CSV table of C-alpha atoms in Angstrom, one decimal:
chain,number,residue,atom,x,y,z
O,1,MET,CA,84.2,63.6,117.5
O,2,ALA,CA,82.2,63.1,120.6
O,3,THR,CA,78.7,64.6,121.0
O,4,ILE,CA,78.3,66.7,124.1
O,5,ILE,CA,74.9,66.5,125.6
O,6,VAL,CA,73.8,68.8,128.4
O,7,VAL,CA,70.9,67.8,130.7
O,8,THR,CA,69.4,71.0,132.0
O,9,SER,CA,66.1,72.5,133.2
O,10,GLY,CA,66.5,75.8,135.0
O,11,LYS,CA,64.3,74.6,137.8
O,12,GLY,CA,65.7,72.3,140.5
O,13,GLY,CA,64.3,69.0,141.6
O,14,VAL,CA,62.8,68.0,138.2
O,15,GLY,CA,65.0,65.1,137.6
O,16,LYS,CA,68.1,66.3,135.8
O,17,THR,CA,70.5,64.0,137.7
O,18,THR,CA,68.2,61.0,137.5
O,19,THR,CA,67.9,61.6,133.8
O,20,SER,CA,71.6,62.2,133.3
O,21,ALA,CA,72.4,58.9,135.1
O,22,ALA,CA,69.7,56.9,133.3
O,23,PHE,CA,70.5,58.4,129.9
O,24,ALA,CA,74.2,57.9,130.1
O,25,MET,CA,73.7,54.4,131.4
O,26,GLY,CA,71.4,53.7,128.5
O,27,LEU,CA,73.9,54.8,125.9
O,28,ALA,CA,76.6,52.7,127.6
O,29,LEU,CA,74.3,49.7,127.7
O,30,ARG,CA,74.1,49.9,123.9
O,31,GLY,CA,77.9,49.9,123.7
O,32,HIS,CA,78.6,53.6,123.3
O,33,ARG,CA,81.6,54.8,125.2
O,34,THR,CA,80.0,57.5,127.4
O,35,ALA,CA,81.3,59.8,130.1
O,36,ILE,CA,79.0,61.6,132.5
O,37,ILE,CA,80.2,64.8,134.2
O,38,ASP,CA,78.6,66.3,137.3
O,39,PHE,CA,78.7,70.1,136.9
O,40,ASP,CA,76.9,70.7,140.2
O,41,VAL,CA,80.0,71.7,142.1
O,42,GLY,CA,79.3,72.1,145.8
O,43,LEU,CA,76.1,70.0,145.7
O,44,ARG,CA,77.3,66.9,144.1
O,45,ASN,CA,74.7,64.2,143.8
O,46,LEU,CA,75.4,62.3,140.6
O,47,ASP,CA,77.9,59.9,142.4
O,48,LEU,CA,75.2,59.0,144.9
O,49,ILE,CA,72.6,58.2,142.1
O,50,MET,CA,75.3,56.3,140.2
O,51,GLY,CA,76.2,54.4,143.5
O,52,CYS,CA,79.9,55.3,143.3
O,53,GLU,CA,80.2,57.9,146.1
O,54,ARG,CA,82.6,55.9,148.1
O,55,ARG,CA,85.0,55.6,145.1
O,56,VAL,CA,85.4,59.3,144.6
O,57,VAL,CA,89.0,60.3,145.3
O,58,TYR,CA,89.7,63.1,142.8
O,59,ASP,CA,87.1,65.1,141.1
O,60,PHE,CA,86.3,67.4,138.1
O,61,VAL,CA,87.8,70.5,139.9
O,62,ASN,CA,91.0,68.7,140.7
O,63,VAL,CA,91.5,67.8,137.0
O,64,ILE,CA,90.8,71.5,136.0
O,65,ASN,CA,93.3,72.7,138.5
O,66,GLY,CA,95.9,70.2,137.4
O,67,GLU,CA,95.9,68.5,140.9
O,68,ALA,CA,95.0,65.2,139.3
O,69,ASN,CA,94.9,63.7,135.9
O,70,LEU,CA,91.8,62.6,134.1
O,71,ASN,CA,92.6,58.9,134.6
O,72,GLN,CA,92.7,59.4,138.4
O,73,ALA,CA,89.4,61.2,138.5
O,74,LEU,CA,87.3,59.1,136.1
O,75,ILE,CA,85.4,56.4,137.8
O,76,LYS,CA,84.6,53.4,135.7
O,77,ASP,CA,81.1,52.0,136.3
O,78,LYS,CA,81.1,48.5,137.8
O,79,ARG,CA,77.9,47.4,136.1
O,80,VAL,CA,78.5,48.3,132.5
O,81,ASP,CA,81.7,48.7,130.3
O,82,GLU,CA,82.0,52.0,128.5
O,83,LEU,CA,80.5,54.2,131.2
O,84,TYR,CA,82.7,56.5,133.2
O,85,ILE,CA,81.8,59.1,135.8
O,86,LEU,CA,83.6,62.3,136.5
O,87,PRO,CA,82.2,63.5,139.9
O,88,ALA,CA,81.9,67.0,141.0
O,89,SER,CA,83.7,68.4,144.0
O,90,GLN,CA,81.7,68.9,147.2
O,91,THR,CA,84.1,71.4,148.9
O,92,ARG,CA,84.5,74.0,146.2
O,93,ASN,CA,82.1,76.4,144.6
O,94,LYS,CA,81.0,76.7,141.0
O,95,ASP,CA,83.5,79.5,140.2
O,96,ALA,CA,86.2,76.7,140.1
O,97,LEU,CA,84.7,75.8,136.7
O,98,THR,CA,86.6,78.0,134.2
O,99,SER,CA,85.7,77.7,130.5
O,100,GLU,CA,89.4,77.0,129.6
O,101,GLY,CA,89.5,74.3,132.2
O,102,VAL,CA,86.2,72.6,131.1
O,103,ASN,CA,87.3,72.9,127.5
O,104,LYS,CA,90.5,71.1,128.3
O,105,VAL,CA,88.8,68.3,130.1
O,106,LEU,CA,86.3,67.9,127.2
O,107,SER,CA,89.2,67.7,124.7
O,108,GLU,CA,90.9,65.1,126.7
O,109,LEU,CA,87.8,63.0,126.8
O,110,PHE,CA,87.5,63.4,122.9
O,111,GLU,CA,91.1,62.1,122.7
O,112,ARG,CA,90.2,59.1,124.7
O,113,GLY,CA,87.5,58.1,122.2
O,114,PHE,CA,84.4,58.9,124.1
O,115,GLU,CA,81.3,59.0,121.8
O,116,TYR,CA,79.0,60.8,124.2
O,117,ILE,CA,79.7,63.2,127.0
O,118,VAL,CA,76.7,63.9,129.2
O,119,CYS,CA,76.9,67.1,131.3
O,120,ASP,CA,74.6,67.1,134.3
O,121,SER,CA,73.8,70.8,134.9
O,122,PRO,CA,73.1,72.4,138.2
O,123,ALA,CA,69.7,74.1,138.7
O,124,GLY,CA,69.5,77.9,138.2
O,125,ILE,CA,70.8,80.2,135.6
O,126,GLU,CA,74.1,81.0,137.4
O,127,HIS,CA,77.6,80.3,136.2
O,128,GLY,CA,77.5,76.5,136.9
O,129,ALA,CA,74.5,76.1,134.6
O,130,PHE,CA,76.0,78.4,131.9
O,131,ILE,CA,79.3,76.5,131.8
O,132,ALA,CA,77.5,73.2,131.7
O,133,LEU,CA,75.5,74.1,128.6
O,134,TYR,CA,78.2,76.3,126.9
O,135,PHE,CA,80.0,73.5,125.0
O,136,ALA,CA,76.8,71.4,124.3
O,137,ASP,CA,75.9,70.0,120.9
O,138,GLU,CA,72.6,68.7,122.0
O,139,ALA,CA,70.4,69.4,125.0
O,140,LEU,CA,67.9,67.4,127.0
O,141,ILE,CA,65.5,69.9,128.6
O,142,VAL,CA,63.9,68.2,131.7
O,143,THR,CA,60.5,69.6,132.6
O,144,ASN,CA,57.8,68.7,135.1
O,145,PRO,CA,54.2,69.1,134.0
O,146,GLU,CA,53.6,72.3,135.9
O,147,VAL,CA,53.8,75.9,134.8
O,148,SER,CA,56.8,77.1,136.8
O,149,SER,CA,59.0,74.3,135.5
O,150,VAL,CA,57.9,75.0,131.9
O,151,ARG,CA,58.6,78.7,132.3
O,152,ASP,CA,62.1,78.0,133.6
O,153,SER,CA,62.7,75.6,130.8
O,154,ASP,CA,61.7,78.2,128.3
O,155,ARG,CA,64.2,80.6,129.9
O,156,ILE,CA,67.0,77.9,129.6
O,157,LEU,CA,66.1,77.3,126.0
O,158,GLY,CA,66.5,81.1,125.4
O,159,ILE,CA,69.9,80.9,127.0
O,160,LEU,CA,70.9,77.8,124.9
O,161,ALA,CA,70.0,79.8,121.8
O,162,SER,CA,72.0,82.9,122.8
O,163,LYS,CA,74.8,82.1,125.3
O,164,SER,CA,76.2,78.7,124.1
O,165,ARG,CA,79.4,78.3,122.2
O,166,ARG,CA,77.4,77.3,119.1
O,167,ALA,CA,75.4,80.5,119.3
O,168,GLU,CA,78.4,82.7,119.8
O,169,ASN,CA,80.3,81.1,116.8
O,170,GLY,CA,77.2,81.3,114.7
O,171,ALA,CA,77.3,77.5,114.2
O,172,GLU,CA,74.4,75.2,113.8
O,173,PRO,CA,72.1,75.7,116.9
O,174,ILE,CA,72.1,73.2,119.8
O,175,LYS,CA,69.7,70.3,119.0
O,176,GLU,CA,67.0,70.6,121.7
O,177,HIS,CA,65.0,67.6,123.0
O,178,LEU,CA,62.2,67.9,125.5
O,179,LEU,CA,61.8,65.3,128.3
O,180,VAL,CA,58.8,65.5,130.6
O,181,THR,CA,59.3,63.8,133.9
O,182,ARG,CA,56.9,62.9,136.8
O,183,TYR,CA,54.0,62.7,134.3
O,184,ASP,CA,50.8,61.4,135.8
O,185,PRO,CA,48.2,60.9,133.0
O,186,SER,CA,45.3,60.6,135.5
O,187,ARG,CA,46.2,64.0,137.0
O,188,VAL,CA,46.5,65.4,133.6
O,189,ASN,CA,43.0,64.1,132.8
O,190,SER,CA,41.7,65.7,136.0
O,191,GLY,CA,43.3,69.0,135.0
O,192,ASP,CA,45.8,69.1,137.9
O,193,MET,CA,48.8,68.8,135.5
O,194,LEU,CA,49.8,70.2,132.2
O,195,ALA,CA,49.3,67.8,129.3
O,196,MET,CA,52.1,66.8,127.1
O,197,GLU,CA,50.6,68.8,124.2
O,198,ASP,CA,50.3,71.9,126.3
O,199,ILE,CA,54.0,71.7,127.2
O,200,THR,CA,55.2,71.2,123.6
O,201,ASP,CA,52.8,74.0,122.5
O,202,ILE,CA,54.6,76.4,124.9
O,203,LEU,CA,58.2,75.3,124.4
O,204,GLY,CA,57.9,74.5,120.7
O,205,ILE,CA,60.6,71.8,120.7
O,206,PRO,CA,60.2,68.1,119.8
O,207,ILE,CA,59.4,65.8,122.7
O,208,LEU,CA,62.0,63.0,123.2
O,209,GLY,CA,60.0,61.2,125.9
O,210,VAL,CA,57.7,61.2,128.8
O,211,ILE,CA,58.8,59.6,132.1
O,212,PRO,CA,55.8,58.6,134.2
O,213,GLU,CA,55.6,59.4,137.9
O,214,CYS,CA,56.8,56.1,139.4
O,215,PRO,CA,58.0,55.1,142.9
O,216,SER,CA,60.9,53.2,141.4
O,217,VAL,CA,62.7,56.5,140.6
O,218,LEU,CA,63.1,57.3,144.3
O,219,GLN,CA,63.9,53.7,145.3
O,220,ALA,CA,66.6,53.6,142.6
O,221,SER,CA,68.1,56.9,143.6
O,222,ASN,CA,68.3,55.9,147.2
O,223,SER,CA,70.0,52.6,146.3
O,224,GLY,CA,72.5,54.2,143.9
O,225,VAL,CA,71.1,52.4,140.8
O,226,PRO,CA,70.2,54.4,137.6
O,227,VAL,CA,66.5,53.7,137.2
O,228,ILE,CA,67.0,52.5,133.6
O,229,LEU,CA,68.5,49.3,135.1
O,230,GLU,CA,65.1,48.6,136.7
O,231,ASP,CA,63.7,46.6,133.8
O,232,SER,CA,60.3,46.1,135.4
O,233,SER,CA,59.7,49.7,136.3
O,234,ARG,CA,57.7,52.0,134.0
O,235,ALA,CA,60.2,54.8,134.4
O,236,GLY,CA,63.0,52.5,133.5
O,237,GLN,CA,61.3,51.4,130.4
O,238,ALA,CA,60.5,55.0,129.5
O,239,TYR,CA,64.2,55.9,129.8
O,240,THR,CA,65.1,52.9,127.6
O,241,ASP,CA,62.7,54.2,125.0
O,242,ILE,CA,64.2,57.7,125.2
O,243,VAL,CA,67.7,56.4,124.6
O,244,GLY,CA,66.4,54.4,121.6
O,245,ARG,CA,64.6,57.5,120.2
O,246,PHE,CA,67.7,59.6,120.8
O,247,LEU,CA,69.7,57.1,118.7
O,248,GLY,CA,67.2,57.4,115.9
O,249,GLU,CA,64.7,54.6,116.6
O,250,ASN,CA,61.1,55.3,115.9
O,251,LEU,CA,59.2,54.3,119.1
O,252,PRO,CA,55.7,55.2,120.1
O,253,HIS,CA,55.3,57.2,123.3
O,254,ARG,CA,54.2,55.0,126.3
O,255,PHE,CA,52.7,55.8,129.7
O,256,THR,CA,50.9,58.9,128.5
O,257,THR,CA,47.4,57.6,129.1
O,258,PRO,CA,46.1,56.6,132.6
O,259,GLU,CA,46.8,53.1,133.7
O,260,LYS,CA,43.8,50.8,133.5
O,261,ARG,CA,42.9,49.8,137.0
O,262,GLY,CA,42.0,46.2,137.8
O,263,PHE,CA,38.6,45.4,139.2
O,264,LEU,CA,39.9,44.9,142.8
O,265,LYS,CA,41.9,48.1,142.7
O,266,ARG,CA,38.9,50.0,141.6
O,267,LEU,CA,36.9,48.3,144.4
O,268,PHE,CA,39.3,49.2,147.2
O,269,ARG,CA,40.2,52.7,146.0
E,1,MET,CA,91.4,77.5,148.6
E,2,GLY,CA,89.4,77.4,145.5
E,3,ALA,CA,87.1,80.1,146.7
E,4,LEU,CA,90.0,82.5,147.3
E,5,HIS,CA,91.3,82.4,143.8
E,6,SER,CA,89.4,84.5,141.4
E,7,SER,CA,88.9,82.6,138.3
E,8,PRO,CA,90.5,83.8,135.0
E,9,ASP,CA,87.0,84.6,133.9
E,10,ASP,CA,86.7,87.2,136.6
E,11,ALA,CA,90.1,88.7,136.0
E,12,ALA,CA,89.3,89.2,132.3
E,13,ALA,CA,85.9,90.8,133.0
E,14,LYS,CA,85.6,94.0,131.1
E,15,ALA,CA,85.1,97.3,133.0
E,16,PHE,CA,83.2,98.9,130.2
E,17,GLU,CA,81.7,98.2,126.8
E,18,ILE,CA,80.9,100.5,124.0
E,19,LYS,CA,77.6,100.0,122.3
E,20,GLY,CA,75.6,101.8,119.6
E,21,GLY,CA,72.2,103.1,120.6
E,22,LEU,CA,69.3,104.8,118.9
E,23,PHE,CA,67.4,107.4,121.0
E,24,PRO,CA,64.5,109.6,120.2
E,25,LEU,CA,65.7,113.2,120.2
E,26,THR,CA,64.0,116.5,120.0
E,27,VAL,CA,65.1,118.4,116.9
E,28,LEU,CA,64.9,122.2,116.9
E,29,ARG,CA,64.8,123.6,113.4
E,30,LEU,CA,65.6,127.2,113.2
E,31,LEU,CA,63.4,128.6,110.5
E,32,LYS,CA,64.5,132.3,110.7
E,33,ASP,CA,67.8,133.8,111.5
E,34,ASN,CA,66.3,135.8,114.3
E,35,ILE,CA,67.4,134.7,117.8
E,36,GLU,CA,65.2,137.3,119.6
E,37,GLU,CA,62.0,136.1,117.8
E,38,ALA,CA,62.9,132.5,118.4
E,39,SER,CA,63.6,133.3,122.1
E,40,ARG,CA,60.2,134.9,122.5
E,41,GLN,CA,58.4,132.0,120.8
E,42,ILE,CA,60.2,129.4,122.8
E,43,GLU,CA,59.3,131.3,126.0
E,44,GLU,CA,55.7,131.3,124.9
E,45,LEU,CA,55.8,127.5,124.2
E,46,LEU,CA,57.4,126.8,127.6
E,47,ARG,CA,54.8,128.8,129.3
E,48,LYS,CA,52.0,126.6,127.9
E,49,ALA,CA,54.0,123.4,128.7
E,50,PRO,CA,56.5,124.3,131.4
E,51,ASP,CA,57.8,120.8,132.2
E,52,PHE,CA,57.5,119.2,128.8
E,53,PHE,CA,60.9,120.1,127.6
E,54,THR,CA,62.8,120.2,130.9
E,55,GLY,CA,66.1,118.4,130.5
E,56,ALA,CA,65.3,117.3,127.0
E,57,PRO,CA,68.4,116.7,124.8
E,58,VAL,CA,68.0,118.9,121.7
E,59,ILE,CA,69.6,118.7,118.2
E,60,ILE,CA,69.7,122.1,116.5
E,61,ASP,CA,69.0,121.7,112.8
E,62,LEU,CA,70.5,124.7,110.9
E,63,LYS,CA,69.4,123.7,107.5
E,64,PRO,CA,66.8,126.4,106.9
E,65,ILE,CA,69.2,129.2,107.9
E,66,GLU,CA,72.3,127.9,106.1
E,67,ASN,CA,72.3,131.0,103.9
E,68,ALA,CA,72.1,133.4,106.8
E,69,ARG,CA,75.3,135.2,107.8
E,70,GLY,CA,76.5,135.7,111.3
E,71,THR,CA,74.0,133.6,113.1
E,72,ASP,CA,74.5,134.0,116.9
E,73,LEU,CA,74.6,130.3,117.6
E,74,THR,CA,76.2,130.8,121.0
E,75,GLY,CA,73.4,133.1,122.0
E,76,LEU,CA,70.8,130.4,121.0
E,77,ILE,CA,72.6,127.8,122.9
E,78,THR,CA,72.6,130.0,126.1
E,79,LEU,CA,68.9,130.6,125.5
E,80,LEU,CA,68.1,126.9,125.3
E,81,GLN,CA,70.1,126.2,128.4
E,82,ARG,CA,68.3,129.0,130.2
E,83,HIS,CA,65.1,127.3,129.5
E,84,SER,CA,66.4,123.9,130.9
E,85,LEU,CA,66.9,122.3,127.5
E,86,VAL,CA,70.1,120.5,126.8
E,87,PRO,CA,71.5,121.2,123.4
E,88,ILE,CA,73.8,118.3,122.5
E,89,GLY,CA,74.6,118.8,118.8
E,90,VAL,CA,74.0,120.5,115.5
E,91,ARG,CA,73.3,119.2,112.1
E,92,ASN,CA,73.7,120.9,108.8
E,93,GLY,CA,74.8,124.6,108.8
E,94,THR,CA,77.8,126.4,107.4
E,95,ASP,CA,81.4,125.9,108.3
E,96,GLN,CA,81.2,129.0,110.4
E,97,GLN,CA,78.1,127.9,112.2
E,98,ARG,CA,79.6,124.5,112.9
E,99,GLN,CA,82.7,126.1,114.3
E,100,GLN,CA,80.6,128.1,116.7
E,101,ALA,CA,78.9,124.8,117.7
E,102,THR,CA,82.2,123.0,118.3
E,103,ALA,CA,83.4,126.0,120.4
E,104,ALA,CA,80.3,125.7,122.5
E,105,GLY,CA,81.1,122.0,123.2
E,106,LEU,CA,78.3,120.6,120.9
E,107,ALA,CA,78.6,117.5,118.7
E,108,LEU,CA,78.6,117.8,114.9
E,109,LEU,CA,76.1,115.4,113.4
E,110,PRO,CA,76.3,114.2,109.9
E,111,TYR,CA,74.6,116.4,107.3
E,112,GLY,CA,71.1,115.2,106.4
E,113,ASP,CA,67.5,116.1,106.1
E,114,GLY,CA,65.8,115.5,109.4
E,115,ALA,CA,62.3,115.8,107.8
E,116,LYS,CA,62.8,112.4,106.3
E,117,LEU,CA,62.9,110.7,109.6
E,118,ARG,CA,59.4,111.9,110.4
E,119,SER,CA,57.6,110.6,107.3
E,120,ILE,CA,53.9,110.6,107.9
E,121,PRO,CA,51.8,107.6,107.1
E,122,GLU,CA,50.5,109.1,103.9
E,123,ASP,CA,54.0,109.3,102.6
E,124,ARG,CA,54.7,105.7,103.4
E,125,GLY,CA,52.5,104.2,100.7
E,126,LYS,CA,54.1,106.2,98.0
E,127,SER,CA,57.6,105.8,99.3
E,128,ARG,CA,58.9,103.3,96.8
E,129,GLY,CA,62.7,103.5,96.9
E,130,HIS,CA,62.4,105.9,99.8
E,131,LYS,CA,65.8,106.7,101.2
E,132,GLY,CA,64.5,106.6,104.8
E,133,LEU,CA,63.3,103.0,104.5
E,134,SER,CA,64.7,100.7,107.2
E,135,MET,CA,63.9,97.1,106.8
E,136,SER,CA,61.8,95.3,109.5
E,137,ARG,CA,63.6,93.1,112.0
E,138,ILE,CA,62.6,89.6,111.4
E,139,VAL,CA,63.0,87.0,114.2
E,140,SER,CA,62.2,83.3,113.2
E,141,ARG,CA,63.0,81.5,116.5
E,142,PRO,CA,60.7,81.6,119.5
E,143,VAL,CA,61.3,84.6,121.9
E,144,ARG,CA,61.6,82.8,125.2
E,145,SER,CA,61.1,83.8,128.8
E,146,GLY,CA,63.7,86.3,129.9
E,147,GLN,CA,64.6,87.3,126.4
E,148,GLN,CA,64.1,90.8,125.1
E,149,ILE,CA,64.1,91.8,121.4
E,150,TYR,CA,64.1,95.4,120.3
E,151,ALA,CA,63.6,96.5,116.7
E,152,ALA,CA,65.3,99.9,116.8
E,153,GLY,CA,63.8,102.4,114.4
E,154,THR,CA,61.7,99.8,112.5
E,155,ASP,CA,59.0,97.1,112.7
E,156,LEU,CA,59.5,93.8,114.4
E,157,ILE,CA,58.2,90.6,112.8
E,158,VAL,CA,58.3,87.4,114.9
E,159,LEU,CA,57.6,84.2,113.0
E,160,ALA,CA,57.3,82.1,116.2
E,161,ALA,CA,55.9,82.4,119.7
E,162,VAL,CA,56.6,85.2,122.1
E,163,ASN,CA,56.5,83.2,125.3
E,164,ALA,CA,55.4,84.4,128.8
E,165,GLY,CA,58.1,86.4,130.5
E,166,ALA,CA,59.6,87.5,127.1
E,167,GLU,CA,59.4,91.1,125.9
E,168,VAL,CA,59.3,92.4,122.3
E,169,LEU,CA,59.8,96.1,121.6
E,170,ALA,CA,59.8,98.1,118.4
E,171,ASP,CA,59.9,101.8,117.5
E,172,GLY,CA,57.4,100.7,114.7
E,173,SER,CA,54.7,98.0,114.7
E,174,ILE,CA,55.0,94.5,116.0
E,175,HIS,CA,53.7,91.5,114.1
E,176,VAL,CA,53.6,88.0,115.9
E,177,TYR,CA,52.7,85.0,113.8
E,178,GLY,CA,52.9,82.6,116.7
E,179,PRO,CA,51.1,83.0,120.0
E,180,LEU,CA,51.8,86.3,121.8
E,181,ARG,CA,52.1,85.3,125.4
E,182,GLY,CA,54.6,87.8,126.8
E,183,ARG,CA,54.8,91.5,126.6
E,184,ALA,CA,54.6,93.5,123.4
E,185,LEU,CA,55.5,97.2,123.3
E,186,ALA,CA,55.1,99.0,120.0
E,187,GLY,CA,55.9,102.6,119.1
E,188,ILE,CA,58.2,102.9,122.1
E,189,GLY,CA,59.7,106.1,120.8
E,190,GLY,CA,56.2,107.6,120.9
E,191,GLN,CA,55.0,106.7,117.5
E,192,VAL,CA,51.3,106.7,118.0
E,193,GLU,CA,50.6,105.1,114.5
E,194,ALA,CA,52.4,101.9,115.6
E,195,ARG,CA,50.2,98.8,115.9
E,196,ILE,CA,50.5,95.3,117.2
E,197,PHE,CA,49.2,92.4,115.1
E,198,CYS,CA,49.2,88.9,116.5
E,199,ARG,CA,47.7,85.6,115.5
E,200,SER,CA,46.7,84.6,119.0
E,201,LEU,CA,46.4,87.2,121.8
E,202,GLU,CA,47.5,85.7,125.1
E,203,ALA,CA,49.8,88.6,126.1
E,204,GLU,CA,50.6,89.8,129.6
E,205,VAL,CA,51.1,93.4,128.6
E,206,ILE,CA,50.5,95.3,125.4
E,207,ALA,CA,51.5,98.9,124.9
E,208,ILE,CA,51.6,101.4,122.0
E,209,ALA,CA,53.5,104.7,122.5
E,210,GLY,CA,53.5,104.3,126.2
E,211,VAL,CA,49.8,103.6,126.6
E,212,TYR,CA,49.6,100.2,128.0
E,213,ARG,CA,47.2,97.6,129.2
E,214,VAL,CA,47.8,94.7,131.5
E,215,LEU,CA,45.8,91.8,130.4
E,216,GLU,CA,45.6,90.3,133.9
E,217,GLU,CA,42.5,88.3,133.1
E,218,PRO,CA,42.8,87.5,129.4
E,219,ASP,CA,40.1,89.5,127.8
E,220,ALA,CA,37.5,86.8,127.2
E,221,GLN,CA,36.4,88.4,124.0
E,222,PHE,CA,39.8,88.4,122.4
E,223,ALA,CA,41.7,85.7,124.2
E,224,GLY,CA,43.4,83.4,121.6
E,225,GLN,CA,42.0,85.6,118.8
E,226,GLN,CA,43.8,87.1,115.8
E,227,VAL,CA,43.8,90.7,116.6
E,228,GLN,CA,45.3,94.1,116.0
E,229,VAL,CA,45.9,96.7,118.7
E,230,TYR,CA,46.0,100.3,117.9
E,231,LEU,CA,45.7,103.7,119.5
E,232,SER,CA,42.6,105.7,119.0
E,233,GLN,CA,42.4,109.1,120.6
E,234,GLY,CA,44.9,108.1,123.2
E,235,SER,CA,43.2,104.9,124.2
E,236,LEU,CA,44.2,101.4,123.3
E,237,MET,CA,41.8,99.5,121.0
E,238,ILE,CA,41.8,95.8,120.5
E,239,GLU,CA,40.0,94.5,117.4
E,240,SER,CA,39.9,91.2,115.7
E,241,VAL,CA,41.1,91.0,112.1
């Protein structure tokens, strides 16, 4: 049975798609057969970040409407085996995602032996976000270290606990993981940003990892490479740790204290 | 074309839903089988507080006059309506009285003793095995932004945090064993004895029986403290415990 993981946040622009791409790529790099679905119908971005936008012919909505089969719509990643992308439609709206339709696609992915299905949720708490989280078994809650983002994540956690399929069926609740992105320890120290501990204190869920603020994230997005493939980047390494922790490894948190500046850097600062 | 088709979800959307609800109601207990005297006394009461009962839904409790014969219930209903009260049902009473009520379009409520609903605090201590006991509502997961939890007719106990943007309400008292960061409204049916207890007061709004306080700037004296909130002579008191 596949595990369905939703990447969600409530607030936009916090790094859901970046995280979805990196996380799914990380699972696939470790040999797990992984599919990643873009639920952001109408504002599709995942294919850009995965660098496959020119290979999109059929999309998620086509499959739901029976206009294409899953084989036609799934895009196999060129860099790693076991990773498949199901892109969103850019020309429809989110109402095209019916729960029967999404359920059908997920069941088909189960039958094809996928181990992990990563659902990249749109921002907001509208239909698209609801349907992305509805079938989830686990959730990655992506939060920036600022109050409005934390507040929105709290709202989404409430929805996960009450509006998901697991909640409706009275099953075991969705397993929640916190992911703090764009974390800048020096700004935390100066009081500009919420500290990791403040965020976990408010949200009360275990922290899976912290992604440091890092220029490589933007560079990777623009060039269509999931940042986890950038071995030398701090964000890439942090995502690698997160995948490891998700799979049960015990890894200490990195990049949560300010970087030590070299003598010259301090001099020219 | 996708936009033109309404999804099956929309088509199946329900036009209505039926839900249970608990509402505070005024109960009028007739103590004497004398409509004229009741009428005079009600008029006197309404003269002192003209707007207090306007439009108030009223349940007529006939228990004390169950042995009376030939009660003019129809007359009483007209009297109440004349004074802008809205009689909606009767409880207890004889078959004949209940027939009159049905004929006047009132609902028949289950037989029971209304007095038990209004147990005063002194009674509570002794009320082991009390029939009117309703168990507290216990919530063990965090109450998150946008969520609202209401303990109808009882106390609310939250074992986790009540986060900013969340709202907890109870007809009785509210106990929060995590930080209280959202809104807590106790005694919302008007129970002035209700209290709020919390381990760490960081609330946005606290209220008891409609008396509220907005903690815009967290009260420096009590911020993050373990406190109780109660009503004393109509004003809200915060006190560390």
